[in-house]
Amino acid sequence: MDNEKIKLRLEHISQSYIVNDQIFDAAVDVSMEVRDSEFLVILGPGRCGKTILLNMIAGLEKPADGKIRLDGEDIQGSDERIGMVFQKRALMPWKTVMENVEFGLKIKRMAKAERRKIARKYIDLVGLQGFEKSYPDELSGGMKQRVSIARAYANNPEILLMDEPFGALDAQTRYAMEEEVQRIWQTEKRTVIFVTNNIEEAIYLADKIVLLTSCPAHVKAVYDVDLPRPRNTIDPKFLQIRKKISENTDLAL
Amino acid sequence: MKKEKLFLSEYEHKELFRKRIYRFLPVLSILLLLCLWLLASSNPMSRFPSPAGVWERYLKILEKPIKDLGLLGHIWASLKRVFIALAFAWTLGISFGILIGWNKKANAIFGPIFTAFRAVPPLAWVPLVTMWFGIGEFPKVLIVFVGALMPVVVNTQAGISNVQREYLDIGTIFHANGRQMLFEIAIPSALDAIFAGIRNSTSAGWMVVLAAEMLGGKSGVGFLIVRGMDSGDYELCLLSMICIGVVGYLLAIVIQLLERIICPWTTKKSN
């Protein structure tokens, strides 16, 4: 028996949409378990299923079928214990870096001095000290994503969802950000569910990888990755896992 | 990072040069226009007022006010009407725009009526307004108000109802309630659209006030134009037209400054 506690459990989740009078299945019977403080990566080809799964966990949409349990309880709609980092970052251009990061705390009506203090801590953690008063449009893509990560952490979620956060970044920035996310995760242990379509990124970051099929998405295989961190992407063991997953991955159309 | 800075400094050089050109271009166009004007008025058959004539008319009005008001007095009389009307148009227009942009029911109730009202030009209200309120100060302000209200409402409503989904998603994730969604997300995201409305309403208000004054009044720049027309004083007409243009330009600059103060992020884009 595993002595680590199950934090989040998806049970037989299905989701479909009606497109041009036809039913389009996005996800079919997806079940998975996420342990406390685990870094779980959902890896899948193509465009369907992954983001939808995260949106359902975040409460942005309701599954057509199935249950989501957090600490054993059903959750419905958005939950304060779950935070999210969006692919498109979704920073508010009218707010400064500081105001964006403290947004969740302001919504909770936390006093200004207190929320500033917390926001500053996470701005420092993502390495953006000195940019507190900048507006998002003055920052580079990687910096914007750092703000987005700081904003999610500042609200102190138990589970952090990351939806292809580095998809829009250039390769160099992407590697740097992968290291950053790992470093932050190691300093601020939280459960992370990270979605990507990049196998290397998945193996670099994950404790566990859930491989999804192409449309409709369902779980194809689950891999535990127990290589020591920080990982070396050209380590033979790394490449071996990479080959194994790669051979099992559906081609994205 | 270093590379970027090096590139920027070179870019800044070019930018500086370009800025100098851009400062020079408007001067050039004004000079050209003056030349054209001279050319047009130099033909004695054209009866087009000459720049010198307009200048003399300007000096004359300084000495001899029309209806106890100098040129600036008339400009101020028009501006005062616009400012009062704008204050009401902005307050009511933004509130109403937010209401029909945010609340689907309100939009269903008021939207169609408003769209129909919008089609009526502000000056079409003149006969009814004159019948009800005569020709004093209030009816003029009222007509300007009608003209300035529409652009504010339309733009505000568009801005609020087009708030991007991803911003609202952020609100949902952080458990924002309806009020917070509106005041923290929807309204700030619509500010640039609201400002577009404010800009349009200012220029609309300035145009409508002149038309309203031409239809009956004893002060204002619009009145000066009618006075010039009635007495064959075309220098006065042209002088008034120039004043209208200059004041309109200054109003646009003031609004731009206001936008920079209220929405600093729109001017701080890196590209």
Short mmCIF file of C-alpha atoms in Angstrom, two decimals, chain A residues 58-60 78-80 82-84 86 88-95 103-104 106-109 133 135 137-139 151-152 155, chain B residues 1 4 163-177 179-181 184-186 188-190 264-265 268-271:
data_model
loop_
_atom_site.label_atom_id
_atom_site.label_comp_id
_atom_site.label_asym_id
_atom_site.label_seq_id
_atom_site.Cartn_x
_atom_site.Cartn_y
_atom_site.Cartn_z
CA ALA A 58 -10.37 24.09 -12.21
CA GLY A 59 -14.16 24.33 -12.35
CA LEU A 60 -14.24 26.39 -15.53
CA SER A 78 -14.07 26.43 -8.85
CA ASP A 79 -12.35 25.65 -5.59
CA GLU A 80 -10.04 27.92 -3.61
CA ILE A 82 -6.92 24.87 -6.85
CA GLY A 83 -4.87 27.43 -8.76
CA MET A 84 -4.13 27.64 -12.44
CA PHE A 86 -2.86 29.50 -18.29
CA LYS A 88 -2.08 32.38 -22.72
CA ARG A 89 -0.98 33.70 -19.32
CA ALA A 90 -4.10 35.84 -19.05
CA LEU A 91 -2.36 38.64 -17.23
CA MET A 92 -4.48 41.72 -16.95
CA PRO A 93 -2.82 44.45 -19.00
CA TRP A 94 -4.30 47.21 -16.85
CA LYS A 95 -2.65 45.88 -13.70
CA PHE A 103 -5.16 39.74 -7.53
CA GLY A 104 -6.40 36.54 -5.89
CA LYS A 106 -7.45 41.16 -3.20
CA ILE A 107 -10.49 39.17 -4.28
CA LYS A 108 -10.33 37.50 -0.87
CA ARG A 109 -10.35 41.00 0.67
CA LYS A 133 5.55 48.39 -11.11
CA TYR A 135 2.86 46.54 -16.87
CA ASP A 137 3.06 44.62 -22.01
CA GLU A 138 6.51 45.83 -20.99
CA LEU A 139 7.69 42.29 -20.20
CA ARG A 151 -0.02 34.92 -9.22
CA ALA A 152 -1.11 31.29 -8.94
CA ASN A 155 -3.09 32.50 -3.61
CA MET B 1 19.53 40.53 -22.65
CA GLU B 4 18.62 43.44 -26.82
CA VAL B 163 -14.44 41.47 -22.13
CA GLN B 164 -12.11 38.59 -22.94
CA ARG B 165 -13.09 35.19 -21.68
CA GLU B 166 -9.64 34.47 -20.21
CA TYR B 167 -9.89 37.45 -17.83
CA LEU B 168 -13.24 36.24 -16.56
CA ASP B 169 -11.75 32.74 -16.18
CA ILE B 170 -9.13 34.22 -13.88
CA GLY B 171 -11.94 35.72 -11.85
CA THR B 172 -13.68 32.34 -11.65
CA ILE B 173 -10.47 30.58 -10.55
CA PHE B 174 -9.99 33.11 -7.76
CA HIS B 175 -13.64 32.93 -6.71
CA ALA B 176 -14.54 36.50 -7.59
CA ASN B 177 -18.18 37.43 -7.00
CA ARG B 179 -19.38 42.71 -8.23
CA GLN B 180 -15.67 41.94 -8.28
CA MET B 181 -15.96 40.52 -11.79
CA GLU B 184 -12.01 44.42 -11.03
CA ILE B 185 -12.18 42.85 -14.47
CA ALA B 186 -14.89 43.99 -16.87
CA PRO B 188 -10.97 48.14 -16.36
CA SER B 189 -10.71 45.91 -19.43
CA ALA B 190 -13.27 48.15 -21.15
CA PRO B 264 -1.16 54.41 -18.20
CA TRP B 265 -0.79 50.84 -19.47
CA LYS B 268 3.52 51.73 -21.95
CA LYS B 269 3.56 48.97 -24.53
CA SER B 270 7.04 47.82 -25.44
CA ASN B 271 6.33 47.63 -29.16
#
